[in-house]
Short mmCIF file of C-alpha atoms and ligand atoms in Angstrom, two decimals:
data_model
loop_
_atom_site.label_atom_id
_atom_site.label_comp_id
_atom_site.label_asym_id
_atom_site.label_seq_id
_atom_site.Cartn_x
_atom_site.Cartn_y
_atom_site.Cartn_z
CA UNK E 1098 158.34 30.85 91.32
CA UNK E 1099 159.12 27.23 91.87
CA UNK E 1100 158.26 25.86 95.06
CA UNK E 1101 162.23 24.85 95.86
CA UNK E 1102 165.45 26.27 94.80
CA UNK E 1103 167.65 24.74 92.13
CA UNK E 1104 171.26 24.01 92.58
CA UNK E 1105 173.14 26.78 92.31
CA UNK E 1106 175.28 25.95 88.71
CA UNK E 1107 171.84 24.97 87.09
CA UNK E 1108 170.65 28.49 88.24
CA UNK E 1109 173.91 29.44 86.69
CA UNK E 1110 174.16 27.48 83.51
CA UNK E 1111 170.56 28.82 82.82
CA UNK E 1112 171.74 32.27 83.18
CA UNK E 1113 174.61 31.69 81.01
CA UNK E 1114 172.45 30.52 78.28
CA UNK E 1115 169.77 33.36 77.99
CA UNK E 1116 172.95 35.40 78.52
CA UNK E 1117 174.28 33.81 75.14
CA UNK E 1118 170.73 35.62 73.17
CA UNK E 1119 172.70 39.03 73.92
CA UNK E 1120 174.45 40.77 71.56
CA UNK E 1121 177.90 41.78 72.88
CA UNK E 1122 179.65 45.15 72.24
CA UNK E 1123 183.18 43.37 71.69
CA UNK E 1124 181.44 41.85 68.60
CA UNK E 1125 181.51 45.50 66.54
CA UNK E 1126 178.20 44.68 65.22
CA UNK E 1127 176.31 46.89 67.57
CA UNK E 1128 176.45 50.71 66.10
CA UNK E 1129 172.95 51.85 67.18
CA UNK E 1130 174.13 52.15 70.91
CA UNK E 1131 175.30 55.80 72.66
CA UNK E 1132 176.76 52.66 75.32
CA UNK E 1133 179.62 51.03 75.36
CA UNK E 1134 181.59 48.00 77.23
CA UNK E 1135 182.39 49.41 80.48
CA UNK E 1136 185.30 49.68 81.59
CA UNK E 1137 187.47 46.53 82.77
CA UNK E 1138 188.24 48.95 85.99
CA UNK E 1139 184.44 49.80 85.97
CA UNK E 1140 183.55 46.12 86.30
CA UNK E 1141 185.66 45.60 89.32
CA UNK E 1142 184.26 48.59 91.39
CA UNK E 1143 180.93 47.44 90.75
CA UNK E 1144 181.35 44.68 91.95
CA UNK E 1145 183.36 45.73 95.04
CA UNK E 1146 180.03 48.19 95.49
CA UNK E 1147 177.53 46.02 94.70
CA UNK E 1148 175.37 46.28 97.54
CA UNK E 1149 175.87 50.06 98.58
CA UNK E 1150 172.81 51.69 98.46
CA UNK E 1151 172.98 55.62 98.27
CA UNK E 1152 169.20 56.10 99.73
CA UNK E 1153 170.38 55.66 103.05
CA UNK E 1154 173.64 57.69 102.65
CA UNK E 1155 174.66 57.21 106.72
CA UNK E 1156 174.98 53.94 106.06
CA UNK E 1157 177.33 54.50 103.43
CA UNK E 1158 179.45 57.07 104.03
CA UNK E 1159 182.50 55.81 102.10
CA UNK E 1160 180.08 55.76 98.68
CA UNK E 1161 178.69 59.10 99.70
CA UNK E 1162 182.00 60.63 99.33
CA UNK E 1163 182.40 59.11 96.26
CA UNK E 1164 179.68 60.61 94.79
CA UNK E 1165 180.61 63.79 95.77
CA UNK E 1166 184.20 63.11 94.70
CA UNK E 1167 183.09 62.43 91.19
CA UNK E 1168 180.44 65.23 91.33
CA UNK E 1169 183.35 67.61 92.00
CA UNK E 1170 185.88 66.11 89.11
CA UNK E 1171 182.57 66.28 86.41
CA UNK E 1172 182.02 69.68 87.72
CA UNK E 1173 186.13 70.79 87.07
CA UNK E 1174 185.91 69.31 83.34
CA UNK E 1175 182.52 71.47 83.23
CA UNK E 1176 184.26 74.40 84.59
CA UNK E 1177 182.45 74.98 87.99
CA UNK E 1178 184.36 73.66 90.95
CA UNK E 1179 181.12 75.03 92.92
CA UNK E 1180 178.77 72.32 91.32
CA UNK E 1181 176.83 70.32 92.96
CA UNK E 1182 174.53 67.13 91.82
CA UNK E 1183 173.96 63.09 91.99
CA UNK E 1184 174.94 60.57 89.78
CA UNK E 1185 171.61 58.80 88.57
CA UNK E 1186 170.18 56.40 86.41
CA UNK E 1187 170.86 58.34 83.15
CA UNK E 1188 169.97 60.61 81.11
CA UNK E 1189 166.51 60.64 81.27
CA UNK E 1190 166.72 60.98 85.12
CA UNK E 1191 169.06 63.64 84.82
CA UNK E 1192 166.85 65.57 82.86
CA UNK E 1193 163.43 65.38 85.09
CA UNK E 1194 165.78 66.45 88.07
CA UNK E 1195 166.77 69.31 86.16
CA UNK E 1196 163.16 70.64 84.88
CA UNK E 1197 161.44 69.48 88.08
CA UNK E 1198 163.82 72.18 89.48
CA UNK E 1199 163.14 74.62 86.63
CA UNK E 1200 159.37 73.55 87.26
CA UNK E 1201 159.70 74.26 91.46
CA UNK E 1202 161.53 77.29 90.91
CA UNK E 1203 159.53 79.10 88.76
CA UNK E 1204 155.99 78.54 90.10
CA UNK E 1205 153.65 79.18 87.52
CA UNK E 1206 150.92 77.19 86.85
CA UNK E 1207 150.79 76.48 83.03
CA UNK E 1208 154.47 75.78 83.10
CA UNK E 1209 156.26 75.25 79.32
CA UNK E 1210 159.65 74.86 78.37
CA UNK E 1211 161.14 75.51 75.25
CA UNK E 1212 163.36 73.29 73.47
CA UNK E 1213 164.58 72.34 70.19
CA UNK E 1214 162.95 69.65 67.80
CA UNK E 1215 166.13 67.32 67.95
CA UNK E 1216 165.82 67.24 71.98
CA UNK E 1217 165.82 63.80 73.21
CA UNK E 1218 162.65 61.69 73.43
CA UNK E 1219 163.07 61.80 77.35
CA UNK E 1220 161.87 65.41 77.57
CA UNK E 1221 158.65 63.94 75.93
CA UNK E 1222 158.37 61.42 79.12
CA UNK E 1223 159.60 64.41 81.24
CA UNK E 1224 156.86 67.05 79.67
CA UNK E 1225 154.35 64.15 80.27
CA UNK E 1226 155.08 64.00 84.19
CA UNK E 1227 155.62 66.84 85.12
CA UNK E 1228 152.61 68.56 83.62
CA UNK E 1229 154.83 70.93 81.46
CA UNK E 1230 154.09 71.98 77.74
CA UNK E 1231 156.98 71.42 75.51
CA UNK E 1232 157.51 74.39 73.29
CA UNK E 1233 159.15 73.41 70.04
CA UNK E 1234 161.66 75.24 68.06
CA UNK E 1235 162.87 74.70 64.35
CA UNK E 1236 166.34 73.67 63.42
CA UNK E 1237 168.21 75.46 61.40
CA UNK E 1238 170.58 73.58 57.99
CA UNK E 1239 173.08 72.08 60.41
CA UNK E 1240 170.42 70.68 62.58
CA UNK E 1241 171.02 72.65 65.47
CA UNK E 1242 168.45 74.92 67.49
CA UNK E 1243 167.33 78.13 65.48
CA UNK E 1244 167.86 80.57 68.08
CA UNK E 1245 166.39 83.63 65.80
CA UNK E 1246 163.03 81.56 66.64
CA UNK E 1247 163.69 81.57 70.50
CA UNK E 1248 163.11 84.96 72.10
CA UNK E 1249 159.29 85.24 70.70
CA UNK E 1250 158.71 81.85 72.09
CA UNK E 1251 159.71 82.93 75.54
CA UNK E 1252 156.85 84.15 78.25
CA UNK E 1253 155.86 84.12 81.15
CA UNK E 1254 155.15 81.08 81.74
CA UNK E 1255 158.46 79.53 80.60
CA UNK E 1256 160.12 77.68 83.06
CA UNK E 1257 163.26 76.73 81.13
CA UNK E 1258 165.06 76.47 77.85
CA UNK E 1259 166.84 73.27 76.88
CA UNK E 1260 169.27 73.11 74.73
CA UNK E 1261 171.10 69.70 73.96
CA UNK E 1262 175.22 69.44 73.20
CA UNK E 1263 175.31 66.50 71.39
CA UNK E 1264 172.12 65.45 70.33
CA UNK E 1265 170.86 61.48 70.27
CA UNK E 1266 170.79 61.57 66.26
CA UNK E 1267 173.21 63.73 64.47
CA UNK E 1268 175.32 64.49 67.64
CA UNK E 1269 174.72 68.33 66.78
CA UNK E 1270 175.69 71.07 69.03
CA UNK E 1271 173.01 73.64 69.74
CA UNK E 1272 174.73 77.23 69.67
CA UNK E 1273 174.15 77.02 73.47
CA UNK E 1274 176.38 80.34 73.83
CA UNK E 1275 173.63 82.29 72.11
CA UNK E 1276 170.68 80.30 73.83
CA UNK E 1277 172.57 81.04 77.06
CA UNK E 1278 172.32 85.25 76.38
CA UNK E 1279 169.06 85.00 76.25
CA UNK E 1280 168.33 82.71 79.61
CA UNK E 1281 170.44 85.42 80.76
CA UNK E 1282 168.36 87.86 79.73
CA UNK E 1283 164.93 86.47 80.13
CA UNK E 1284 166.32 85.25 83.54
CA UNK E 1285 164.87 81.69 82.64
CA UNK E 1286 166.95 78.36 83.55
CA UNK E 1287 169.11 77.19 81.01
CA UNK E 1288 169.40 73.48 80.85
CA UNK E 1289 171.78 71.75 78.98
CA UNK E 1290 171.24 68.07 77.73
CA UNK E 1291 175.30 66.31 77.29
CA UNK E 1292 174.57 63.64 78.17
CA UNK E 1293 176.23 62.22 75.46
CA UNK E 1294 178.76 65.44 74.30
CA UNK E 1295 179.34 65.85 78.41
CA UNK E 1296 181.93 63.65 78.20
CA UNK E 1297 183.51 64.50 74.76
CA UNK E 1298 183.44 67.81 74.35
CA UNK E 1299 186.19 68.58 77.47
CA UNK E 1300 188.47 66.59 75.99
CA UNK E 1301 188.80 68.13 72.72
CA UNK E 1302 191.31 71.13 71.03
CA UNK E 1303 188.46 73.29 70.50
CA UNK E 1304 185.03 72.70 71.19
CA UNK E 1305 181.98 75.16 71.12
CA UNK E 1306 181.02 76.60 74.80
CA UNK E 1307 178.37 74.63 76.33
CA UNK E 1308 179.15 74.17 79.83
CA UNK E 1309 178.87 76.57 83.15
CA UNK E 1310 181.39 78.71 81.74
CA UNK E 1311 178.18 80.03 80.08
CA UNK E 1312 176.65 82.25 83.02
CA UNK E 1313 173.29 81.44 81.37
CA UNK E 1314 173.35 77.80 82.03
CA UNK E 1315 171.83 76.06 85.26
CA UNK E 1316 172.19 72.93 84.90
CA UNK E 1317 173.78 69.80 83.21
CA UNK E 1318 173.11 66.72 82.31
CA UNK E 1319 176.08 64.42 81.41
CA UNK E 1320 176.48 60.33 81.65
CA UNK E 1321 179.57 58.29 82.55
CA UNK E 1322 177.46 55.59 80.80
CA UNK E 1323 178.07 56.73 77.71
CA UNK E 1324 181.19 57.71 76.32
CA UNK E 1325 182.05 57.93 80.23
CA UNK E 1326 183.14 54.09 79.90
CA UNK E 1327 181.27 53.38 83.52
CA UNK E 1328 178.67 50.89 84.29
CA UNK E 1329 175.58 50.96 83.29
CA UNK E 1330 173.52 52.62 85.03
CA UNK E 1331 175.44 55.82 85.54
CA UNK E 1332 174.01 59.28 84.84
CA UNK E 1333 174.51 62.53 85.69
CA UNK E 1334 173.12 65.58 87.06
CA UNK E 1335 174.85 68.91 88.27
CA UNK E 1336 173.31 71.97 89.11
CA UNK E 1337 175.90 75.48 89.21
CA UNK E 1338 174.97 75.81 92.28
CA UNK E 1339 173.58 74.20 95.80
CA UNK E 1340 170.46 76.22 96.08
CA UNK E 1341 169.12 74.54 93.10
CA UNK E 1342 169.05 71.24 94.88
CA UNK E 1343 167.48 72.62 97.52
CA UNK E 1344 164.40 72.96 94.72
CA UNK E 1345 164.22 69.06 94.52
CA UNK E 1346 164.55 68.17 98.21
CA UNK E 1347 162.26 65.26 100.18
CA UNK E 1348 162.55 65.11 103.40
CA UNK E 1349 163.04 61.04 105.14
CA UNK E 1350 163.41 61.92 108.52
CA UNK E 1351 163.80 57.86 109.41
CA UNK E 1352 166.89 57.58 106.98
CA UNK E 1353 169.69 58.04 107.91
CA UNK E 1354 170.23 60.56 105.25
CA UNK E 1355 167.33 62.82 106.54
CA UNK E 1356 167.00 64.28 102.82
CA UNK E 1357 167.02 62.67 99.49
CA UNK E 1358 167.11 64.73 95.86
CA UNK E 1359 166.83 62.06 93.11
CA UNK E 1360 163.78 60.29 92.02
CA UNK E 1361 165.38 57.05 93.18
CA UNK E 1362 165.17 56.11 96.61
CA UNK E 1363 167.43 53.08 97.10
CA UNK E 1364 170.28 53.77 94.32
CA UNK E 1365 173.02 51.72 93.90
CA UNK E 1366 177.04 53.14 95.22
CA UNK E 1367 178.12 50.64 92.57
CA UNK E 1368 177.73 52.94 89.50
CA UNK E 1369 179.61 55.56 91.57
CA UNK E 1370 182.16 53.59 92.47
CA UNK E 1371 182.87 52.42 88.66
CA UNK E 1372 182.85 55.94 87.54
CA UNK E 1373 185.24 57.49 89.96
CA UNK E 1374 187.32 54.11 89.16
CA UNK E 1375 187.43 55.39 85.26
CA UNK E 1376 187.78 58.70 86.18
CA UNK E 1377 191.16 57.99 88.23
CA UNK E 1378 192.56 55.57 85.82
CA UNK E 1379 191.89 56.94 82.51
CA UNK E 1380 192.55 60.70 83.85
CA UNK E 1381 192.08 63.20 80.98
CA UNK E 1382 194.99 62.11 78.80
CA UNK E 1383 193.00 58.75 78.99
CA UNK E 1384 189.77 59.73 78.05
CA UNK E 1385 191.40 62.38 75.27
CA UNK E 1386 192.92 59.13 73.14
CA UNK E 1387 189.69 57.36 73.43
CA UNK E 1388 187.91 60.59 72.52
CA UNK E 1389 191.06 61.04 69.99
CA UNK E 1390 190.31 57.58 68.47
CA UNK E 1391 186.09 57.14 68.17
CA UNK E 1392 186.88 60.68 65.97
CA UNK E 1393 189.48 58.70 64.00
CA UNK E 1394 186.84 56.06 62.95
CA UNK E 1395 183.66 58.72 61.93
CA UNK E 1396 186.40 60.34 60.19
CA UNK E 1397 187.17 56.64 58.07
CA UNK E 1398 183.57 56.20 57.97
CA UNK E 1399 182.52 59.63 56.54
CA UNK E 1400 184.89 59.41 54.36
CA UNK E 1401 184.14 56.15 53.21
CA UNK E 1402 180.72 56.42 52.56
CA UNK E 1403 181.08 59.17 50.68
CA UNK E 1404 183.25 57.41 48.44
CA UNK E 1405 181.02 55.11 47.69
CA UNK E 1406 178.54 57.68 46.98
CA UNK E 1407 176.55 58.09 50.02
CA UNK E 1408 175.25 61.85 51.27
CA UNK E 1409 176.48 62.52 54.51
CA UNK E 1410 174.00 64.01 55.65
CA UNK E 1411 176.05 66.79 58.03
CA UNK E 1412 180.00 66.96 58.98
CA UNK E 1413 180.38 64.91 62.58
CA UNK E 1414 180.79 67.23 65.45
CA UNK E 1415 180.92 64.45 67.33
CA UNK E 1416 181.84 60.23 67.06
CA UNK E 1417 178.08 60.23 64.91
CA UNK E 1418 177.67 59.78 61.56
CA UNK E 1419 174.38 60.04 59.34
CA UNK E 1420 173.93 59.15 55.62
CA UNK E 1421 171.19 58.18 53.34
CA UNK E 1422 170.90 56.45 50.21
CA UNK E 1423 168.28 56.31 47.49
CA UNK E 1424 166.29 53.90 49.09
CA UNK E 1425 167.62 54.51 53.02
CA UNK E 1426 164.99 52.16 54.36
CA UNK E 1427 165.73 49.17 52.23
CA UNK E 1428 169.29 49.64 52.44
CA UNK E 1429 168.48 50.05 56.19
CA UNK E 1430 166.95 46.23 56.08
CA UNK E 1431 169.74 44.96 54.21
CA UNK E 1432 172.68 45.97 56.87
CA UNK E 1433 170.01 44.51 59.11
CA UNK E 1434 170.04 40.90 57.71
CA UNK E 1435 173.92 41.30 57.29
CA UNK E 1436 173.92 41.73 61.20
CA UNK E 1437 174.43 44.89 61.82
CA UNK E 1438 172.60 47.26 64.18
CA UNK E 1439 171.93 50.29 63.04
CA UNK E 1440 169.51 52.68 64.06
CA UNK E 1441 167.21 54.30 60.93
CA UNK E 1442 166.20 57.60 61.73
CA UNK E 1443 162.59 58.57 59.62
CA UNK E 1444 162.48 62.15 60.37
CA UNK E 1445 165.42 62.60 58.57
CA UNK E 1446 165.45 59.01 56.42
CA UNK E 1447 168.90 58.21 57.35
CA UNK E 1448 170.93 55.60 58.80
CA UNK E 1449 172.80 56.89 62.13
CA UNK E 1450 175.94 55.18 63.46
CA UNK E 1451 177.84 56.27 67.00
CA UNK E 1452 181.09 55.17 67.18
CA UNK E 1453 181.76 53.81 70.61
CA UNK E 1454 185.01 52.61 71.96
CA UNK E 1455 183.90 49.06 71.17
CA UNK E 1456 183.94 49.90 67.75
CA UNK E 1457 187.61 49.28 66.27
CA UNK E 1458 189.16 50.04 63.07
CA UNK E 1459 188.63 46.59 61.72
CA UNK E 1460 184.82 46.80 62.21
CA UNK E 1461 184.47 50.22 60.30
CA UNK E 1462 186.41 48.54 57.54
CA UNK E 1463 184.16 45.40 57.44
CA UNK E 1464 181.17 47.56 57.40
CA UNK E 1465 182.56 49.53 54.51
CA UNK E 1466 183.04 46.65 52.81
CA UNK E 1467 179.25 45.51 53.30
CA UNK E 1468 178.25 49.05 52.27
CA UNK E 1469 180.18 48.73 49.18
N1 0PR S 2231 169.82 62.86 76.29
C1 0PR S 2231 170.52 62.51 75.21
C2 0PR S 2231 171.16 63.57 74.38
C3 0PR S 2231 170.66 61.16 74.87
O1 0PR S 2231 171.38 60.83 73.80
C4 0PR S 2231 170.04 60.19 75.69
C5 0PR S 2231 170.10 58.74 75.34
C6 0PR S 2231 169.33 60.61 76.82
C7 0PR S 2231 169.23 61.95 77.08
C8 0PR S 2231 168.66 59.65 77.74
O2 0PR S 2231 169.62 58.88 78.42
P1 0PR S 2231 169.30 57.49 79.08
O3 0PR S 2231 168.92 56.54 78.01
O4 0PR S 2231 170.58 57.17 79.78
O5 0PR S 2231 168.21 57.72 80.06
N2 0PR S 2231 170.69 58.42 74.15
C9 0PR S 2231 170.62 57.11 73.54
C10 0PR S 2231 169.50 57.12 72.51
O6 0PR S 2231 168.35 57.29 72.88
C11 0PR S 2231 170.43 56.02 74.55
C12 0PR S 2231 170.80 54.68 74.04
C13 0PR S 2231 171.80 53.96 74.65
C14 0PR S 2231 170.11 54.09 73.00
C15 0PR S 2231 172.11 52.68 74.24
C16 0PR S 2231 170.43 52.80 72.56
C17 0PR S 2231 171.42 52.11 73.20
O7 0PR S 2231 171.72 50.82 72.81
O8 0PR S 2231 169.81 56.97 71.34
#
C-alpha cells in the first residue's frame, strides 16, 4: 500500500480503466455465464443497502425483515409458505448449508450422499469439507439421474440424496418426483440443487415437480443471481421447515443476533435488498416474459444449429443449449477467437450456451451467422 492516499478521481480513473478489461453482459458476447446484468432496480437497492450487514441482525432490523420477506415469497413460488432459510452467497453456499444439515442430522460417522454424475462441481468442494463421500449415480439418455440405480446405493450411512433441477451443463431435470419416493421411503433428506431451474421452473405452463410440493424434499437451493436478475452475490437456501435450521445453528452470544446459520458471518443486506426489489417490480407476470423470452432464443438457436447441421445434443428443458460438431474442440477455439464465450464441456465434447436475459435476439442471430 502506498504510504499516502491519491486524489480521489485518480483512484477513480484507475478503477475505471481496469474496469474497461471486463467483459460486459450488454455486449451479447458472454454465453458461458448462468449470470446476468442485474437488474436496473437491483442496482439501486444495493446501493441504498450497501453497508447493512446481516451478521449482526439487531442492528439491522429493517434488512432482517427483508430477508425473511423474500424467504417467504421464494418459499410461495416453491409451494411452502412454512419455509424457512437465508439468502447467501450462492449456490455453492446454499448447498453446504443444506448437507451440513443432512450431515448434523443424521449422525453417522462415515457419512455419504448420493447424487447424480451431472451434480454441480460445488458438491465436490462440499464432499471435500464436510468429510462426506459422494456416491455417484449414472445418467440415463436424457442426461438426467437414473433412479433404477438409486435404491441399492442407499444405506445406512447415507445422509442425503441430491438431486439437481436444472443442471450447470445441459440444464436437465432430474425426475426428482421419483428420487423424492424413495427419500420418502428410505427416510433420507432430499436435497434439491435449482439453483439455476429455482427461478424458471415456477414460472412456466407446465413444468416437472421439483419443489416442496414433493413431501420427499428437504431442502432447496435456488439463486436470485441467476436467472433471479439480483445482484451478485445472491443465493439461496430454504429448508421445509424451521427445525432444520436449528441443525446449522452457532451460537454469538455478543451479537446482537445471539444465533447465526450461514457460513458467513458479516453478510451483506445489500443482496437482499436487490432481490426483494426484483421480486416486487417484476412480480410473476414479470419474471414469466423474461422466462417467456430466454425460451424464445434456445428455441432460435436449437433450431438454428440444427439447420446448419449441428447435433443438438438433447431438447432444452431449460434457456441451455448443447451441440457438437465434428471437431467440437476446434470449432470451440474458433468461436473463441471470433469473441465469443462459450463454455466447452469435455465429458460430453460439446459446446454449452445459457441464454440469459442479456442475450437478445440480435446476438443469437449474429452468432448463427458466425456458426454458419
Ligand atoms: N448449482 C448449480 C446447478 C449451478 O449451476 C451452480 C453454478 C451452482 C450450484 C453454484 O452456484 P454459485 O456459483 O453461485 O456458487 N452454475 C454456474 C456454473 O458453474 C455458475 C456460473 C455463473 C458460471 C457465472 C460462470 C459464470 O460466468 O456454470
Amino acid at each position: 500500500m502506498q504510504q499516502s492516499g491519491a486524489r480521489k478521481n485518480k483512484v477513480l480513473a484507475e478503477l475505471q480503466k481496469l474496469r474497461q478489461l471486463d467483459n460486459h453482459y450488454e455486449d451479447g458476447r458472454i454465453l458461458c455465464s448462468m449470470c446476468t446484468k442485474p437488474h436496473p432496480i437491483a442496482e439501486k437497492a444495493f446501493r441504498m443497502f450497501f453497508d447493512s450487514n446481516l451478521g449482526d441482525m439487531g442492528l439491522f432490523p429493517g434488512t432482517t425483515q427483508i430477508e425473511k420477506e423474500v424467504i417467504a415469497q421464494l418459499g410461495e413460488l416453491l409451494n411452502n409458505t412454512d419455509a424457512t432459510g437465508f439468502l447467501v452467497t450462492g449456490g455453492t453456499e446454499a448447498n453446504l448449508m443444506a448437507l451440513l444439515a443432512a450431515r448434523n442430522k443424521a449422525k453417522v460417522e462415515e457419512p455419504e450422499v448420493i447424487l447424480p454424475y451431472s451434480a454441480h462441481f460445488s458438491f465436490k468442494k462440499i464432499c471435500n469439507m464436510l468429510k462426506v463421500k459422494p456416491i455417484y449415480i449414472p445418467l440415463d439418455s436424457a442426461f438426467r439421474m437414473n433412479v433404477s440405480e438409486l435404491e441399492s446405493n442407499i444405506n445406512k450411512n447415507t445422509v442425503a440424496i441430491v438431486g439437481t433441477a436444472g443442471t450447470a451443463e445441459l440444464g436437465a431435470i432430474d425426475p426428482i418426483k421419483e428420487i423424492s419416493e424413495s427419500a420418502v421411503e428410505n427416510d433420507v433428506w432430499l436435497h434439491v440443487d435449482a439453483a439455476f431451474g429455482g427461478l424458471i421452473l415456477p414460472f412456466l405452463k407446465e413444468a416437472p415437480l421439483f419443489d416442496f410440493k414433493l413431501r420427499g424434499v428437504s431442502s432447496i437451493t435456488v439463486d436470485p443471481h441467476k436467472m433471479g436478475m439480483a445482484a451478485i452475490p445472491t443465493g439461496g437456501i430454504l429448508f421445509r421447515d424451521r427445525p432444520s435450521i436449528e441443525l446449522i445453528k452457532t451460537e454469538t452470544p455478543y451479537l446482537t443476533g445471539k444465533t447465526q446459520f450461514t457460513v458467513a458471518g458479516t453478510r451483506t443486506g445489500a443482496s437482499v435488498a436487490s432481490a426483494w426489489a426484483v421480486f416486487h417490480f417484476l412480480g410473476r407476470e414479470g419474471y414469466e416474459k423474461i422466462v417467456m423470452n430466454c425460451l424464445k432464443n434456445t428455441k432460435t438457436l436449437t433450431k438454428g444449429l440444427e439447420k446448419i447441421g449441428f447435433k443438438v445434443l438433447c431438447s432444452p428443458q431449460l434457456n441451455i443449449v448443447a451441440f457438437r460438431s465434428n471437431d467440437t474442440t476446434k470449432l470451440a477455439e474458433i468461436l473463441g477467437k471470433k469473441g465469443w464465450f462459450i463454455s466447452y464441456i469435455p465429458q460430453y465434447d460439446c459446446i454449452r450456451v445459457v441464454l440469459m436475459p442479456h442475450t437478445k435476439q440480435k446476438h443469437v442471430a449474429d452468432f448463427l451467422n458466425d456458426l454458419s
